Each structure stands twice: as C-alpha cells, then as structure tokens.
Short mmCIF file of C-alpha atoms and ligand atoms in Angstrom, two decimals:
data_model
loop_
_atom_site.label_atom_id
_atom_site.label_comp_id
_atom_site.label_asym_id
_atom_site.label_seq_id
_atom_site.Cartn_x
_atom_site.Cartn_y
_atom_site.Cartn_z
CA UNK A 8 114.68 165.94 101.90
CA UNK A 9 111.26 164.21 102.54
CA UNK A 10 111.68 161.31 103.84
CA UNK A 11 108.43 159.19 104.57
CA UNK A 12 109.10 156.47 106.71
CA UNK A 13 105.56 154.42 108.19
CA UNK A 14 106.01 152.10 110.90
CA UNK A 15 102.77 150.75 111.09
CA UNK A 16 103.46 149.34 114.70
CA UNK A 17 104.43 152.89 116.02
CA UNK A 18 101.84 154.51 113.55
CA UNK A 19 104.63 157.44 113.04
CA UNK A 20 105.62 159.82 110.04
CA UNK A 21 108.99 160.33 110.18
CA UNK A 22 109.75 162.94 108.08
CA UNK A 23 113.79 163.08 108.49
CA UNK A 24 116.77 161.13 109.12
CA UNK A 25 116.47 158.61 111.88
CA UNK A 26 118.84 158.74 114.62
CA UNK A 27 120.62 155.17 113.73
CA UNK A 28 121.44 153.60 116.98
CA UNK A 29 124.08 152.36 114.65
CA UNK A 30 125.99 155.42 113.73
CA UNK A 31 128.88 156.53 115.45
CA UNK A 32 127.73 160.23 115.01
CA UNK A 33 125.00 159.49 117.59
CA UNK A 34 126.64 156.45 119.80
CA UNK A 35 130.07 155.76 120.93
CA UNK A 36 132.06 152.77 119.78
CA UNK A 37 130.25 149.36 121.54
CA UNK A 38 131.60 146.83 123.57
CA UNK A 39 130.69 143.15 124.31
CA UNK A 40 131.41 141.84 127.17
CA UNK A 41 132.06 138.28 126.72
CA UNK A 42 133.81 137.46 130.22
CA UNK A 43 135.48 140.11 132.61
CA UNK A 44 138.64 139.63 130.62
CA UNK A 45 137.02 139.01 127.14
CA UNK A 46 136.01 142.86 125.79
CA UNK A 47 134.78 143.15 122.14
CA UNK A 48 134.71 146.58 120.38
CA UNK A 49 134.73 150.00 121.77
CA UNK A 50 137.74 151.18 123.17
CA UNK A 51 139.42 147.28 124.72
CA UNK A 52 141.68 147.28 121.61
CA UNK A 53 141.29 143.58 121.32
CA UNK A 54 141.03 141.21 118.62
CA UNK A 55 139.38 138.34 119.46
CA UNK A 56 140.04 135.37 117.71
CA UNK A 57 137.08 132.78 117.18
CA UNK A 58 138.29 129.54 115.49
CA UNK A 59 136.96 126.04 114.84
CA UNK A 60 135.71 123.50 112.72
CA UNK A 61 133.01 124.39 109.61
CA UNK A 62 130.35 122.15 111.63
CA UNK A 63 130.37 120.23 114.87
CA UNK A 64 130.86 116.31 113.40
CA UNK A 65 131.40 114.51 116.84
CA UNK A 66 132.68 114.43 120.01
CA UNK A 67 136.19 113.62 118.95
CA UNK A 68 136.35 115.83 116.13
CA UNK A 69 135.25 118.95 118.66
CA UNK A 70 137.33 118.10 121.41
CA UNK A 71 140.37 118.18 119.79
CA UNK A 72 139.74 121.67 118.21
CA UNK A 73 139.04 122.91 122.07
CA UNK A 74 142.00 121.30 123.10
CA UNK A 75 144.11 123.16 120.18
CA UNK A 76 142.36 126.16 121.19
CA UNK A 77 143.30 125.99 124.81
CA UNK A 78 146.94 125.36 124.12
CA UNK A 79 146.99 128.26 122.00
CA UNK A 80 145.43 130.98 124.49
CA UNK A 81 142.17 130.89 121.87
CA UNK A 82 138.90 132.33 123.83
CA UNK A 83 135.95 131.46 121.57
CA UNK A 84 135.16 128.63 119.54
CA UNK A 85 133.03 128.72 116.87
CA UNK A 86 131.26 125.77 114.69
CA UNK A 87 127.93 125.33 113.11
CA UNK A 88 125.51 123.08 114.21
CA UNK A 89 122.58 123.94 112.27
CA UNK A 90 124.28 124.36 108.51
CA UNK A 91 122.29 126.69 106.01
CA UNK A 92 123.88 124.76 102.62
CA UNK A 93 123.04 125.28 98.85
CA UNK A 94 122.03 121.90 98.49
CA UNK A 95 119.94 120.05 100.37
CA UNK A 96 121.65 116.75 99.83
CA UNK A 97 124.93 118.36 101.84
CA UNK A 98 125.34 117.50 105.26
CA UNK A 99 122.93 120.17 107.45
CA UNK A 100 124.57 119.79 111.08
CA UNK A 101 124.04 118.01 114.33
CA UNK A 102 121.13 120.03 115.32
CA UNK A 103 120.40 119.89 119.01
CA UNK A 104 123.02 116.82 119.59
CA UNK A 105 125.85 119.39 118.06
CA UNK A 106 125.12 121.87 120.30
CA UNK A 107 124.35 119.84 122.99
CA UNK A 108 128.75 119.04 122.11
CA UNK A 109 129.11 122.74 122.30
CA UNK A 110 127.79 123.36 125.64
CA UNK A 111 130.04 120.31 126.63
CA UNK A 112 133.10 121.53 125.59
CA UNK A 113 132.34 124.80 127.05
CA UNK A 114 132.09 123.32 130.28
CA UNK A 115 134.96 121.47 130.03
CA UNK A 116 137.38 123.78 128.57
CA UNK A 117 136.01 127.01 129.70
CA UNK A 118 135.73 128.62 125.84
CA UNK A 119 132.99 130.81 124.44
CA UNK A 120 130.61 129.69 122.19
CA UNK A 121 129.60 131.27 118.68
CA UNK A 122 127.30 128.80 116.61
CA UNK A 123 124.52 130.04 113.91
CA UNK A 124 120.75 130.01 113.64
CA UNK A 125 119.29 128.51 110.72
CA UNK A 126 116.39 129.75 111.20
CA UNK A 127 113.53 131.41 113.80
CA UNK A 128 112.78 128.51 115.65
CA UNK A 129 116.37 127.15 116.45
CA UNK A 130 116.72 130.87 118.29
CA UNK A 131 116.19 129.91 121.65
CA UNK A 132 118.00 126.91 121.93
CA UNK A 133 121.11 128.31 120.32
CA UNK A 134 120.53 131.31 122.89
CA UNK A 135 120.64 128.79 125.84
CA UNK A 136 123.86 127.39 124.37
CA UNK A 137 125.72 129.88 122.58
CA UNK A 138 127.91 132.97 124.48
CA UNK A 139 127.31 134.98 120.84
CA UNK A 140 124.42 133.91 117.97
CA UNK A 141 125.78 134.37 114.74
CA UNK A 142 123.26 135.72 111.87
CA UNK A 143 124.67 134.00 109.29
CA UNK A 144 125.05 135.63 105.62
CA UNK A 145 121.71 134.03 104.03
CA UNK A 146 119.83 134.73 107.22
CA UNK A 147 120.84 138.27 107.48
CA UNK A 148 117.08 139.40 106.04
CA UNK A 149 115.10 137.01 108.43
CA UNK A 150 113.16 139.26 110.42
CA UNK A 151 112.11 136.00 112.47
CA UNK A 152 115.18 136.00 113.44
CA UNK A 153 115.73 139.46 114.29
CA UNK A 154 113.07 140.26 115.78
CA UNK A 155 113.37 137.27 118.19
CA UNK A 156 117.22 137.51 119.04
CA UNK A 157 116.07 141.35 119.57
CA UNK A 158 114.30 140.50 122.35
CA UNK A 159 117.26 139.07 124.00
CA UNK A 160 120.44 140.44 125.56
CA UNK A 161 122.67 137.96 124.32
CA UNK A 162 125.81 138.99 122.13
CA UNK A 163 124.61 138.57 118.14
CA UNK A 164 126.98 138.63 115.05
CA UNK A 165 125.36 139.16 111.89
CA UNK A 166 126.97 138.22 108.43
CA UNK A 167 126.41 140.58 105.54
CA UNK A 168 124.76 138.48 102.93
CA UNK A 169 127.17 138.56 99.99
CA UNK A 170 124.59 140.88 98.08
CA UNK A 171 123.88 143.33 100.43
CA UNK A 172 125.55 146.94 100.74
CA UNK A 173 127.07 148.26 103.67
CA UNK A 174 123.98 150.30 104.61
CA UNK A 175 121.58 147.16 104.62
CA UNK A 176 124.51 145.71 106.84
CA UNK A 177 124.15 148.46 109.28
CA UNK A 178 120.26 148.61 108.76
CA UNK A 179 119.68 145.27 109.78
CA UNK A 180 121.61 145.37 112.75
CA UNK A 181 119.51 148.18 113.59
CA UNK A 182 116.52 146.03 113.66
CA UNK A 183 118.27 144.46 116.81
CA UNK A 184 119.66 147.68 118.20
CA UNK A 185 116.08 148.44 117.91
CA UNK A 186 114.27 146.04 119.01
CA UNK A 187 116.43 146.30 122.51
CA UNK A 188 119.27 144.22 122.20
CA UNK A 189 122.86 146.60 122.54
CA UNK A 190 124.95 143.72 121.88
CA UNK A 191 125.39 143.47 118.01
CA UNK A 192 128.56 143.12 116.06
CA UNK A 193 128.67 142.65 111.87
CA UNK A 194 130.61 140.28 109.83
CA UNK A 195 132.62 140.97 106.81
CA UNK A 196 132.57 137.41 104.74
CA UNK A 197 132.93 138.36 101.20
CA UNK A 198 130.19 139.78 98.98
CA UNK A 199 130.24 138.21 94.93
CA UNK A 200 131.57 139.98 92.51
CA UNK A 201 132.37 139.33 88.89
CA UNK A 202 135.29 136.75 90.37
CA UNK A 203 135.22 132.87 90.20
CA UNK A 204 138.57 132.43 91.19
CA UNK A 205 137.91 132.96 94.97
CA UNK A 206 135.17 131.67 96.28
CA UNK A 207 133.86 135.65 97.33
CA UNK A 208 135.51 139.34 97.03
CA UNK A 209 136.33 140.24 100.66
CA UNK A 210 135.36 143.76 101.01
CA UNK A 211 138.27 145.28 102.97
CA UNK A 212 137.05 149.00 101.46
CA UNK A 213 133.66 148.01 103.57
CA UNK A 214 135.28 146.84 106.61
CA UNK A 215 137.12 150.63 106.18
CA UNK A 216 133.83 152.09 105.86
CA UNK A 217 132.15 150.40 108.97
CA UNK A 218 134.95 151.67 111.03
CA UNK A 219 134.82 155.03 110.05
CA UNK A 220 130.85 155.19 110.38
CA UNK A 221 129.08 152.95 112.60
CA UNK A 222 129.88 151.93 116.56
CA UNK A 223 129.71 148.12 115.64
CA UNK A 224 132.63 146.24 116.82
CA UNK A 225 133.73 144.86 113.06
CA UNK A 226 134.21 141.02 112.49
CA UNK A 227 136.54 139.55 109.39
CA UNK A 228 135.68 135.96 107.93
CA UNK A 229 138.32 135.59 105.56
CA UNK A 230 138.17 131.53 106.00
CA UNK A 231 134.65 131.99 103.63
CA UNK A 232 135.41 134.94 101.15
CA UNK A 233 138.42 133.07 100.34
CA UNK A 234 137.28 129.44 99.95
CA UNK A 235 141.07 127.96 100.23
CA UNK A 236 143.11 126.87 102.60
CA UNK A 237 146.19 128.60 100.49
CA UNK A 238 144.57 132.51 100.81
CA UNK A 239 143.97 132.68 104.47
CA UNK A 240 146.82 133.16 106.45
CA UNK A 241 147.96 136.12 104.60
CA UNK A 242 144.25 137.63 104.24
CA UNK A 243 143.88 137.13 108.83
CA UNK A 244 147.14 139.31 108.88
CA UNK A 245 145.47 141.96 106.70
CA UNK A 246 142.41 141.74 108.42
CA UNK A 247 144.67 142.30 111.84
CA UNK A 248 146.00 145.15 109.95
CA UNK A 249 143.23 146.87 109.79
CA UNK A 250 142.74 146.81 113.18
CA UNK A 251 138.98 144.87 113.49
CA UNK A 252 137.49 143.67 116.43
CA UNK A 253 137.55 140.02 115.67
CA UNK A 254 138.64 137.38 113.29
CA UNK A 255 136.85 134.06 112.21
CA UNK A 256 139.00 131.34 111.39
CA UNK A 257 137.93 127.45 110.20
CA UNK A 258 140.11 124.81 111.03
CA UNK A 259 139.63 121.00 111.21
CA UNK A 260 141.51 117.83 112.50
CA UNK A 261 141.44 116.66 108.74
CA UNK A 262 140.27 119.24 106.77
CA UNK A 263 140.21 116.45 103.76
CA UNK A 264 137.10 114.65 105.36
CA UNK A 265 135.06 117.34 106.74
CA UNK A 266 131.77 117.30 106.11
CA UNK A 267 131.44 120.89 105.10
CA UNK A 268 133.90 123.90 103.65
CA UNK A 269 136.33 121.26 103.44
CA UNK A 270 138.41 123.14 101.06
CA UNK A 271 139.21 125.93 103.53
CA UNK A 272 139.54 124.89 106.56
CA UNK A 273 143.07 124.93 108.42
CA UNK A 274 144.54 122.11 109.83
CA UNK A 275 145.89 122.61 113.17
CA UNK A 276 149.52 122.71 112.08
CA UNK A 277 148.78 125.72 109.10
CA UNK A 278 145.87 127.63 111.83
CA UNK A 279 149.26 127.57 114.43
CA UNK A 280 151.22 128.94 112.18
CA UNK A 281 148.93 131.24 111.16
CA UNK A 282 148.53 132.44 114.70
CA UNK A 283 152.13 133.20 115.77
CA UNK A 284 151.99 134.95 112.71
CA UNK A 285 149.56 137.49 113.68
CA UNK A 286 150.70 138.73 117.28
CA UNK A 287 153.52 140.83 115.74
CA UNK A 288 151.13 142.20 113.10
CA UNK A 289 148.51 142.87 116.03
CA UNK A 290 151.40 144.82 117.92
CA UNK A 291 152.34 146.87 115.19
CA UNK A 292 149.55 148.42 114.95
CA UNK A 293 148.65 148.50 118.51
CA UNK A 294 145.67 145.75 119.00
CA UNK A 295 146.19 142.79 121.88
CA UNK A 296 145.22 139.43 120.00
CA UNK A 297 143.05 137.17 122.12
C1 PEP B 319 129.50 130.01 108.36
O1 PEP B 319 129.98 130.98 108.97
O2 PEP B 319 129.63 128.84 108.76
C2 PEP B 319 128.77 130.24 107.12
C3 PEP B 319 127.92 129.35 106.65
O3 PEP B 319 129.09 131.39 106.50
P1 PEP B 319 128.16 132.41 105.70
O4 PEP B 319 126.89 132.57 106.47
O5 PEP B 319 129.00 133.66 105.69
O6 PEP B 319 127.98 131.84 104.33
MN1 MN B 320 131.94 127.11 106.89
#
C-alpha cells in the first residue's frame, strides 16, 4: 500500500511502513534505569510502584506521604505540581514552590520523583527536578512538549488522553523515541466510554495490546480511570496481574480535604492495605513489586 508520508523537515517520501522505534518487531523490550537497583521495563521483571498525593499542598502534607513511602519500601513518589484541571477556578498546583518540596523530599528521603508538565515552558524546570516527566493525558498531543522533552535524556511517561487509540498512544511516544530520547514509558488511565458510573473505562484489553506489540515498559493509573477510593485496590491487583511495568497510586493524609481528586485518593491506612495485598499477586505471576 502507498503510503505518503512528508516530513517537511527531512523533505522525505516515504512510501512504506516506517520502522516504529516503538514496535517490538524492530526493538527489544526497554528499560529505564531509574537507580542501579530501580529497573523499569525490559526484561527486570519489576513493578514499580509510584504513589502519592493528587498535588503537592505543603510541606507537611508531602512529608508525611515520603515518610509512608519509606516505611513501606515505596521507590518513587509521584504528585503534581503544575495541575492541568477542567476548571479554572480549581486549585492549579504549587508551581515552582511545589516542586521546589519535591526536590526536598527527594533529598531527604532518597525517593524518585515523577511530577507532570502543564505545559512547554514548565519543561525544563520539571526536568531539573523530576527523576521521570509525566505527559499527562490532556497534554499527550502537545508537540511543545514533545519535542522539547525529546531533546532530553530524562525518563518520560506519557498518559493516553482518554480519546486517543492505542496507535496514537504509541505514535506519540514515537515523537520522543524520535526526536532522541530512548527513555519513554505510556500510561494506561482510562479512556471515556459510554459509562458515568466510573469516572473512565480502564482499558485493560489496551494495556494487553501494548504488551504484545510495542517495547514500552506499560504503566496502570487505576487511581484516575476509577475516580473512587472504593474501586482501586481490587483494580492495582488486576493491573499486577497483568504483569505491567508500573502502577500509579494517589493517596493523601486526608483524602477529605485535598485540594484535588479528593474522591480517590487512599488514605494511608486503605494504600497499606492495598500494598500487602499486592506482593502475593506480584509473585504469582512472577513480577518483584518495588
Ligand atoms: C494526574 O496524573 O495527576 C492526572 C491529572 O491525570 P490525567 O492526566 O490522566 O488526567
Ligand atoms: Mn489526580
């Protein structure tokens, strides 16, 4: 089949097929390397577990989710600093201060970082202070963005926007791939179906088909395609089930007054329990939970 494809840049006609730098037909599997000991994707068999509040509030409130974090053998901690809301009169993040609190805690309790860019010109200053960038799902078509976290080596995570397909998931990560950047995972967080009841539809058929068909380590959100607190601890053990490369997880001090995604984040009693819970689902199927 003819396929025209014009890159203006390049000035090229590319009549067939590209080779997708995503596909695992023409790459192996991936891996991150977050620390020595902290593998993502490819062949580590870990799970990495990436928890924390919706946003960064204060210095209290994100101190004691590092703390909880540490005590449970948790690796990365993730919270928003610059919030991408559907309205504007909704609390939008810290900004700079927030992730000024992330690089803090980081320090002091030795975690990994994931926070989100807003937008192309918070890029570099999330890079300076984030381990991974996270792309999040109404970002995922901001070629700002992508083009300018392409031009970095940092670890990236991008969300599938809840109206995208699977290819234009793998597509867009191959605009970092791309653009030079190796280190890209994708993000499962529900896509919107014909549903109210749950907040999204999380798309466990897609998470099969990303497995089976591109080498990007595979990321589960279940925390947002759910919405509610009740739904999450039994969708995290499916999601270990299935045997992806990471799990996101929100949980709060007092998930009653946070300032954003109140309704599903965990406290620290129900994300604990939640935890033990996964290990002997992660063993069963042969995955080490980190
Ligand atoms: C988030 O991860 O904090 C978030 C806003 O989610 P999403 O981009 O998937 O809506
Ligand atoms: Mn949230």
């Amino acid at each position: 089949m003819q396929r025209a494809l014009l890159d203006p840049e390049r000035s090229a006609l590319v009549s067939e097929e590209p080779a997708w730098k995503y596909s695992l037909e023409n790459h192996p599997r991936r891996t991150i390397t977050l620390a020595d000991d902290l593998l993502v994707g490819g062949q580590s068999g870990n799970t990495i577990l990436m928890a924390g509040p919706c946003s960064v509030e204060s210095e209290d409130q994100i101190r004691s989710v590092a703390k909880m974090l540490v005590e449970r053998g948790v690796r990365v901690l993730r919270a928003g600093c610059f919030k991408p809301r559907t309205s504007p009169y909704n609390f939008m993040g810290l900004g700079l201060e927030g992730l000024k609190l992330l690089s803090a805690v980081r320090e002091e309790f030795g975690l990994k970082i994931i926070t989100e860019v807003r937008d192309s010109t918070q890029v570099d200053v999330v890079i300076e202070h984030a381990d991974i960038v996270q792309i999040g799902a109404k970002a995922m078509w901001d070629y700002g963005i992508l083009a300018a976290v392409g031009k970095s080596n940092k670890p990236v995570m991008v969300k599938r926007a809840f109206g995208a397909t699977l290819r234009e998931l793998a597509q867009i990560a191959e605009f970092i791939l791309d653009a030079g950047n190796d280190n890209v995972m994708v993000c499962e967080r529900g896509i919107r179906s014909f549903e109210p009841y749950t907040r999204f539809t999380l798309d466990l058929c897609g998470v099969a088909w990303l497995k089976q068909h591109t080498n990007l380590p595979v990321i589960l959100d279940p925390s947002h395609a759910m919405g509610y607190r009740y739904g999450i601890p039994d969708l995290s053990r499916a999601c270990v089930a299935m045997g992806v490369d990471g799990l996101i997880i929100e949980s709060h001090p007092c998930p009653e007054e946070a300032l954003s995604d109140s309704s599903q984040q965990l406290s620290f009693a129900e994300f604990g329990a939640m935890h033990d819970s996964l290990r002997p689902v992660a063993d069963a199927v042969g995955r080490r939970l980190v």
